[in-house]
PDB file of C-alpha atoms in Angstrom:
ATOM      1  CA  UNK C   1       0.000   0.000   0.000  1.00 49.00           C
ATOM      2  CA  UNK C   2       1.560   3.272  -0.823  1.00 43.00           C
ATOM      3  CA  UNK C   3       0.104   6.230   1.509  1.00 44.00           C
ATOM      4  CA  UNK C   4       0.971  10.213   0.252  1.00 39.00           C
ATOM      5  CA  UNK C   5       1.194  12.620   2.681  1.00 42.00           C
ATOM      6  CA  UNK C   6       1.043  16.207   1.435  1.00 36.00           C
ATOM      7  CA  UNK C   7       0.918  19.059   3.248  1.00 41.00           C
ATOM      8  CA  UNK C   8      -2.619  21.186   3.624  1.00 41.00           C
ATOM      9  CA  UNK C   9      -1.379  24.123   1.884  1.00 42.00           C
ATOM     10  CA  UNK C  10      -0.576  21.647  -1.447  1.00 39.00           C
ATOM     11  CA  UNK C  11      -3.498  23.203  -2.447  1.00 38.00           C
ATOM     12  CA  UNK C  12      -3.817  26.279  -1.478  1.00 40.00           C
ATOM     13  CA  UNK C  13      -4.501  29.152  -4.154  1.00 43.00           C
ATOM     14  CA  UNK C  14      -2.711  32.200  -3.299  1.00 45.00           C
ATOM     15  CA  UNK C  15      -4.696  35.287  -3.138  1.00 47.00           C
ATOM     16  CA  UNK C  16      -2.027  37.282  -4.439  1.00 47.00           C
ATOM     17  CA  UNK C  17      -0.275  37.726  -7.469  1.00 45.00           C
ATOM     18  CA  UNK C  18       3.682  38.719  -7.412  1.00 45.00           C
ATOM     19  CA  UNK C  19       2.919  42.453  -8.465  1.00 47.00           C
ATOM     20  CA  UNK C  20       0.936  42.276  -4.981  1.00 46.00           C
ATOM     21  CA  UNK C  21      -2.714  42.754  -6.686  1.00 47.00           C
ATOM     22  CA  UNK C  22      -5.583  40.278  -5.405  1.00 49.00           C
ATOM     23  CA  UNK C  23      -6.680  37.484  -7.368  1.00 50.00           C
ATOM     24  CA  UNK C  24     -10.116  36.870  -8.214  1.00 49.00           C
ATOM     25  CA  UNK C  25     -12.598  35.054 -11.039  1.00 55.00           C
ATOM     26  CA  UNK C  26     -13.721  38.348 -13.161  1.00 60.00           C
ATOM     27  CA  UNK C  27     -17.403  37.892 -14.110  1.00 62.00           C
ATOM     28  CA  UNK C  28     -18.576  38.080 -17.488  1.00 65.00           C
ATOM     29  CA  UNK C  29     -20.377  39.859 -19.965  1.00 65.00           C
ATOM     30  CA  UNK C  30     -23.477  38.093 -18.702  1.00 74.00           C
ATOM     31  CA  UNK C  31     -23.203  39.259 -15.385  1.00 81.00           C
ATOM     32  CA  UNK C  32     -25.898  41.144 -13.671  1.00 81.00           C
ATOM     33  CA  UNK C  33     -23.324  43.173 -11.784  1.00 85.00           C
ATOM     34  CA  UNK C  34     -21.198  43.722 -14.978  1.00 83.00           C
ATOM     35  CA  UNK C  35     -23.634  45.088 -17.004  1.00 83.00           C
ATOM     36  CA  UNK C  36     -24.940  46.761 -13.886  1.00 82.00           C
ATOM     37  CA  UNK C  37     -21.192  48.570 -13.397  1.00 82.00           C
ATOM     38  CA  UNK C  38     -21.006  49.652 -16.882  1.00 82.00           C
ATOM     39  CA  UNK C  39     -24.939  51.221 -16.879  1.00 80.00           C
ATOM     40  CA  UNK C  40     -24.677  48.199 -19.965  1.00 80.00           C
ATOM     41  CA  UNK C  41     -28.553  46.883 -18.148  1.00 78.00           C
ATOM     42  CA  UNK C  42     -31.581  46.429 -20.890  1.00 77.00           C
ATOM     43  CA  UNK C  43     -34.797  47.748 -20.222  1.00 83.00           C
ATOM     44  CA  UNK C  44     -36.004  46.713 -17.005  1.00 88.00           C
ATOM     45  CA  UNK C  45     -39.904  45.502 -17.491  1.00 89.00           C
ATOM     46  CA  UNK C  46     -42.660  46.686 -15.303  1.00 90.00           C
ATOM     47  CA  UNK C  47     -44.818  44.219 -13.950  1.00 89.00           C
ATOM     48  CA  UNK C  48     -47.603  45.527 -16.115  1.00 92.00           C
ATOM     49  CA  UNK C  49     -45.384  44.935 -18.833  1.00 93.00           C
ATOM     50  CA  UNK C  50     -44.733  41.205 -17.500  1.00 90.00           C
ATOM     51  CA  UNK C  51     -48.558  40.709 -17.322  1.00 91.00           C
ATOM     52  CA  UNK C  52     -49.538  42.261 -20.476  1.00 93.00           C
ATOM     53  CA  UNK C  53     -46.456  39.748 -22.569  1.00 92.00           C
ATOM     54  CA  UNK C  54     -47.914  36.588 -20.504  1.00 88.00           C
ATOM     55  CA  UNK C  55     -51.153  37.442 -20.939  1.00 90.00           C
ATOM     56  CA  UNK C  56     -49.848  37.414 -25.202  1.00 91.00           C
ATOM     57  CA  UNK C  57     -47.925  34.540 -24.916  1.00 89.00           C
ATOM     58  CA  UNK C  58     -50.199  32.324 -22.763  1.00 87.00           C
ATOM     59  CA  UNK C  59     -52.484  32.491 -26.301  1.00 89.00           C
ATOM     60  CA  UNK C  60     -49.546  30.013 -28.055  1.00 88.00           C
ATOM     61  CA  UNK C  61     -50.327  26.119 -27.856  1.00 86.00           C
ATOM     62  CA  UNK C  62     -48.400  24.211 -25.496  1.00 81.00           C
ATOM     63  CA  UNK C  63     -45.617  23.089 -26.012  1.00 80.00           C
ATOM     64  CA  UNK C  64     -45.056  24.419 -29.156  1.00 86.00           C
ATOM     65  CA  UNK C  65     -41.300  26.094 -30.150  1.00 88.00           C
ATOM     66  CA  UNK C  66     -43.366  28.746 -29.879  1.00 89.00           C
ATOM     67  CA  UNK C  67     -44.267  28.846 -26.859  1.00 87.00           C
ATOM     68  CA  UNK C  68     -40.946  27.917 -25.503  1.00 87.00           C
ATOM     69  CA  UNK C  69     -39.495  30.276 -27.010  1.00 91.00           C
ATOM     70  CA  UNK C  70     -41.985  32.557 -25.611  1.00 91.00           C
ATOM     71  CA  UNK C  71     -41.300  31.159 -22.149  1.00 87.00           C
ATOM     72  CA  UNK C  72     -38.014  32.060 -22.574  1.00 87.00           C
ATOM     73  CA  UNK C  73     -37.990  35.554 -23.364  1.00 90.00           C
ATOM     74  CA  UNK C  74     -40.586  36.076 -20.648  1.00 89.00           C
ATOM     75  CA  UNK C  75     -38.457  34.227 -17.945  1.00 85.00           C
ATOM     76  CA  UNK C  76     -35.753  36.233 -18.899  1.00 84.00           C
ATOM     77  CA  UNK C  77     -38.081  39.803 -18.634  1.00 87.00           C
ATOM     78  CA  UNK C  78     -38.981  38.747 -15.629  1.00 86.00           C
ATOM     79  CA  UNK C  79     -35.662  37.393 -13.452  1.00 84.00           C
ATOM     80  CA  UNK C  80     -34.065  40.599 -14.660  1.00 85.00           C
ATOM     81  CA  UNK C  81     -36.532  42.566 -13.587  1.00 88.00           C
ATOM     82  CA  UNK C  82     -36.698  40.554 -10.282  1.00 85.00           C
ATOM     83  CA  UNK C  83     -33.252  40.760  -9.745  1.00 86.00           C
ATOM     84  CA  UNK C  84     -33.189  44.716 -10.330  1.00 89.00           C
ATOM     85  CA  UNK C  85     -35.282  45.077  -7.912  1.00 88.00           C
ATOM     86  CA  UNK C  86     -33.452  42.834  -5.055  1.00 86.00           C
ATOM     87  CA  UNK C  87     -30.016  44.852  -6.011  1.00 89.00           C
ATOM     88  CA  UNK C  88     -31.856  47.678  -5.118  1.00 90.00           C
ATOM     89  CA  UNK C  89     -33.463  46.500  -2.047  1.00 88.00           C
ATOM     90  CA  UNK C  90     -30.653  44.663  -0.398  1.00 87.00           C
ATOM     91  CA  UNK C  91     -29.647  45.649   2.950  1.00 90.00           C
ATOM     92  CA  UNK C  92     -25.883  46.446   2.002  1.00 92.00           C
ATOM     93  CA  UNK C  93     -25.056  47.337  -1.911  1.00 93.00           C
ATOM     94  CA  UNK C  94     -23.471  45.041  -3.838  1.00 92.00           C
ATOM     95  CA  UNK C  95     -19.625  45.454  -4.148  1.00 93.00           C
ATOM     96  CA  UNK C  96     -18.242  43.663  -7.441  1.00 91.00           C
ATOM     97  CA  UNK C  97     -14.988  43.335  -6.582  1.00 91.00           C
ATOM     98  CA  UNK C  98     -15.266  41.397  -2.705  1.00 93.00           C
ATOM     99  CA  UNK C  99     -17.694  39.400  -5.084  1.00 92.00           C
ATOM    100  CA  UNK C 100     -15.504  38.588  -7.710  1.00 91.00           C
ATOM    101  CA  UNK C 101     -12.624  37.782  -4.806  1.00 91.00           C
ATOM    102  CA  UNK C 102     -15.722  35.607  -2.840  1.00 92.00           C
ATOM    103  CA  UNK C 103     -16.267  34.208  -6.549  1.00 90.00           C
ATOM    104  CA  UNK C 104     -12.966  32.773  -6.773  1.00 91.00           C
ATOM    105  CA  UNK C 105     -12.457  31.397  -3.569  1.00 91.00           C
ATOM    106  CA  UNK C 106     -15.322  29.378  -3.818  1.00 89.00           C
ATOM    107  CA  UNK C 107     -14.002  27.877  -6.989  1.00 89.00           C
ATOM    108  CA  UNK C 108     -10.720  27.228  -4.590  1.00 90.00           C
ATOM    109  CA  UNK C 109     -13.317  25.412  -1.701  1.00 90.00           C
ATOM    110  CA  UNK C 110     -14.138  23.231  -4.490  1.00 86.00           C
ATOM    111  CA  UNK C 111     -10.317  21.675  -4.768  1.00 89.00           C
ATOM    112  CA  UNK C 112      -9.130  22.454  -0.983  1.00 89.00           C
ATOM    113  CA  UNK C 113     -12.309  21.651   0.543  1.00 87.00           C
ATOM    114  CA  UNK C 114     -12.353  24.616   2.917  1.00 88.00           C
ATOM    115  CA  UNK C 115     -15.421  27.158   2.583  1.00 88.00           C
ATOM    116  CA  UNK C 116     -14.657  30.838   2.294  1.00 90.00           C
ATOM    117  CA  UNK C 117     -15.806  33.405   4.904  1.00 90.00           C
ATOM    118  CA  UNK C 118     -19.039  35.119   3.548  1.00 90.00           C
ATOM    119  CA  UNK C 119     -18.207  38.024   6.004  1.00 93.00           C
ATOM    120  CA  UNK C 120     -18.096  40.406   4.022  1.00 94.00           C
ATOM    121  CA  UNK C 121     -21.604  42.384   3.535  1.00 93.00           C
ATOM    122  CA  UNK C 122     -20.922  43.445  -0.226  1.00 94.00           C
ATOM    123  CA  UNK C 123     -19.931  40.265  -1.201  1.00 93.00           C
ATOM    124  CA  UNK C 124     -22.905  38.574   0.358  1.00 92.00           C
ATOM    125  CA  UNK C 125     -25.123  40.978  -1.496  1.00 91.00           C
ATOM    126  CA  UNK C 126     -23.269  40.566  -4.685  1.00 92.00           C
ATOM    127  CA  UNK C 127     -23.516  36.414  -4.445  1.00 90.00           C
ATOM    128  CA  UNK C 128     -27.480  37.114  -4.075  1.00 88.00           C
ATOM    129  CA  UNK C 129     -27.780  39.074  -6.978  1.00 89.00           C
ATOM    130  CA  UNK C 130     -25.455  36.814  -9.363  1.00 88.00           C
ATOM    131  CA  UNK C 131     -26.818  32.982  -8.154  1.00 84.00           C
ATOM    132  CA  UNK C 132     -30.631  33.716  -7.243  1.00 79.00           C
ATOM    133  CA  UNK C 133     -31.442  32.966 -11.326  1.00 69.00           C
ATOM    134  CA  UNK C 134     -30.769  29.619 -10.014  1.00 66.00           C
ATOM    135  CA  UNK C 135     -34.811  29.341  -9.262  1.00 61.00           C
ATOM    136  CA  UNK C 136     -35.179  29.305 -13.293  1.00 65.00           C
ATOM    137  CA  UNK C 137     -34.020  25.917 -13.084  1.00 65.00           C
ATOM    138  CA  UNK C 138     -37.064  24.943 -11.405  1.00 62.00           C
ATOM    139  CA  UNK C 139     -39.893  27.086 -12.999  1.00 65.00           C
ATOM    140  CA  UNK C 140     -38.004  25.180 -16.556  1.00 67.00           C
ATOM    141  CA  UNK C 141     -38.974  22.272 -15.099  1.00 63.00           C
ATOM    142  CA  UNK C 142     -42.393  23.038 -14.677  1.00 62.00           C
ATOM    143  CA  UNK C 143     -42.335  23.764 -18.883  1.00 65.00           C
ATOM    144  CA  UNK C 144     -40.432  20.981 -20.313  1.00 65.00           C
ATOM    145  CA  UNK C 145     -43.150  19.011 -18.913  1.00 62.00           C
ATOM    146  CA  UNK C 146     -45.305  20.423 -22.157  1.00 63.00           C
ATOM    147  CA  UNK C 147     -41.943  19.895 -24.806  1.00 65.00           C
ATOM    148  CA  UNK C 148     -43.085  17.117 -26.646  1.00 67.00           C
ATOM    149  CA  UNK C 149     -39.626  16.324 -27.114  1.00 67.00           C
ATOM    150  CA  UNK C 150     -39.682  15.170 -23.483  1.00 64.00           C
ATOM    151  CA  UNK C 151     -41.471  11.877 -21.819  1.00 69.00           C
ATOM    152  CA  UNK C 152     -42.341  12.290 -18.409  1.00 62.00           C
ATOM    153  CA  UNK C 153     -44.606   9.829 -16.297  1.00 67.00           C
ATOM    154  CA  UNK C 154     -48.042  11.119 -16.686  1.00 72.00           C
ATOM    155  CA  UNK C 155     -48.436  11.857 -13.312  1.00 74.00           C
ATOM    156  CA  UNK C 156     -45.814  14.548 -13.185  1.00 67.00           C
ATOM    157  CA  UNK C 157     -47.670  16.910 -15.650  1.00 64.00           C
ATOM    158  CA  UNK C 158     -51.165  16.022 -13.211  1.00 75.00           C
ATOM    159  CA  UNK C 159     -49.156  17.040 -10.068  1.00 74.00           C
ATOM    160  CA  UNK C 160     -47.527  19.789 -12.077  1.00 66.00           C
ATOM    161  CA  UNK C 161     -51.112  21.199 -13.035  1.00 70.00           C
ATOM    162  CA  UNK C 162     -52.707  20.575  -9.193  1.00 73.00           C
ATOM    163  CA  UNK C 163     -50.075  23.151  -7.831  1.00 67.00           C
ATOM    164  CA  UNK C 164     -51.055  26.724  -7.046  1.00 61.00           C
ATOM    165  CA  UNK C 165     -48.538  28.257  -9.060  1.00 54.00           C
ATOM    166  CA  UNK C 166     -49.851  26.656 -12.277  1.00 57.00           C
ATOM    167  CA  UNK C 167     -53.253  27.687 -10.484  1.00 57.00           C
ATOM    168  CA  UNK C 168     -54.607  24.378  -9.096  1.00 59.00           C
ATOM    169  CA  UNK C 169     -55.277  23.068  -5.947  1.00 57.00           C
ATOM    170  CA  UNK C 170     -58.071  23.926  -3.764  1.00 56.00           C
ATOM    171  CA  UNK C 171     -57.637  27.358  -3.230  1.00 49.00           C
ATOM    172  CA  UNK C 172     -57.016  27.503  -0.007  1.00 49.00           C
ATOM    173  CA  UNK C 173     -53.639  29.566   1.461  1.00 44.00           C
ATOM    174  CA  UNK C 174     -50.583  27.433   1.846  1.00 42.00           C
ATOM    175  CA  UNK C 175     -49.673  26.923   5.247  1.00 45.00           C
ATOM    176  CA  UNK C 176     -47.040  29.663   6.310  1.00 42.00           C
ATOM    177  CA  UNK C 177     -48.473  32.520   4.301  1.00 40.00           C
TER     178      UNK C 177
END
């Protein structure tokens, strides 16, 4: 049996490069708080405006590329709009930079196995504003269930259609609200 024994810092990314300037994972184009920094943010929709393009697109069959499309470029309306509107309602502004440097050292956690310290309030807020699009995931889920190009057990699209959000149930409040 051969055993390796390295030391704990093996691993370790420095946080420094030799000119002395911190390291950290720049975001991209994409990024809320990129586009945010460079006043580079699209027209933020109103939630009028989200109603009135739902109300539009809800008229396209089901499943259709259509409607997927559809889906899309309504999810997209809305989570940016969403997300404005938690930048600008967080309790401490986001601060792109502690991000970025939060950014990369959770990249690091992923090889040294050692979580970085969320301490910092602007980098907190920044990690809200970048990963909460995460939820899309989910309400994807709930369409793909009407791609024909998917086969899901029937009774996933009859649960999916009994929930509240797709306006089923028994009307009744959920517990907790």
């Amino acid at each position: 049996i051969l055993q390796v024994t390295l030391p704990t810092d093996a691993f370790s990314a420095p946080t420094t490069n030799a000119g002395g300037d911190t390291i950290q994972k720049r975001t991209g184009k994409q990024s809320f708080l990129q586009k945010q920094s460079n006043d580079k943010l699209q027209h933020i929709a109103t939630p009028d405006e989200l109603h009135k393009l739902g109300t539009s697109l809800s008229k396209r069959k089901p499943g259709s590329h259509g409607f997927y499309k559809g889906w899309i470029h309504w999810r997209t309306l809305a989570l940016d709009s969403i997300r404005y509107n938690l930048s600008q309602n967080l309790p401490y502004p986001a601060d792109k930079s502690q991000f970025e440097s939060l950014f990369f050292h959770l990249g690091v956690a992923a090889d040294v196995g050692q979580m970085p310290s969320f301490e910092d309030a602007g980098a907190r807020s920044g990690y809200a504003v970048e990963f909460f699009c995460r939820a899309k995931n989910l309400a994807d889920l709930y369409i793909d269930a009407w791609n024909p190009n998917y086969e899901f057990p029937d009774y996933w699209l009859e649960g999916l259609m009994e929930t509240p959000m797709l306006g089923g149930g028994n009307g009744k409040a959920v517990e907790g609200n």
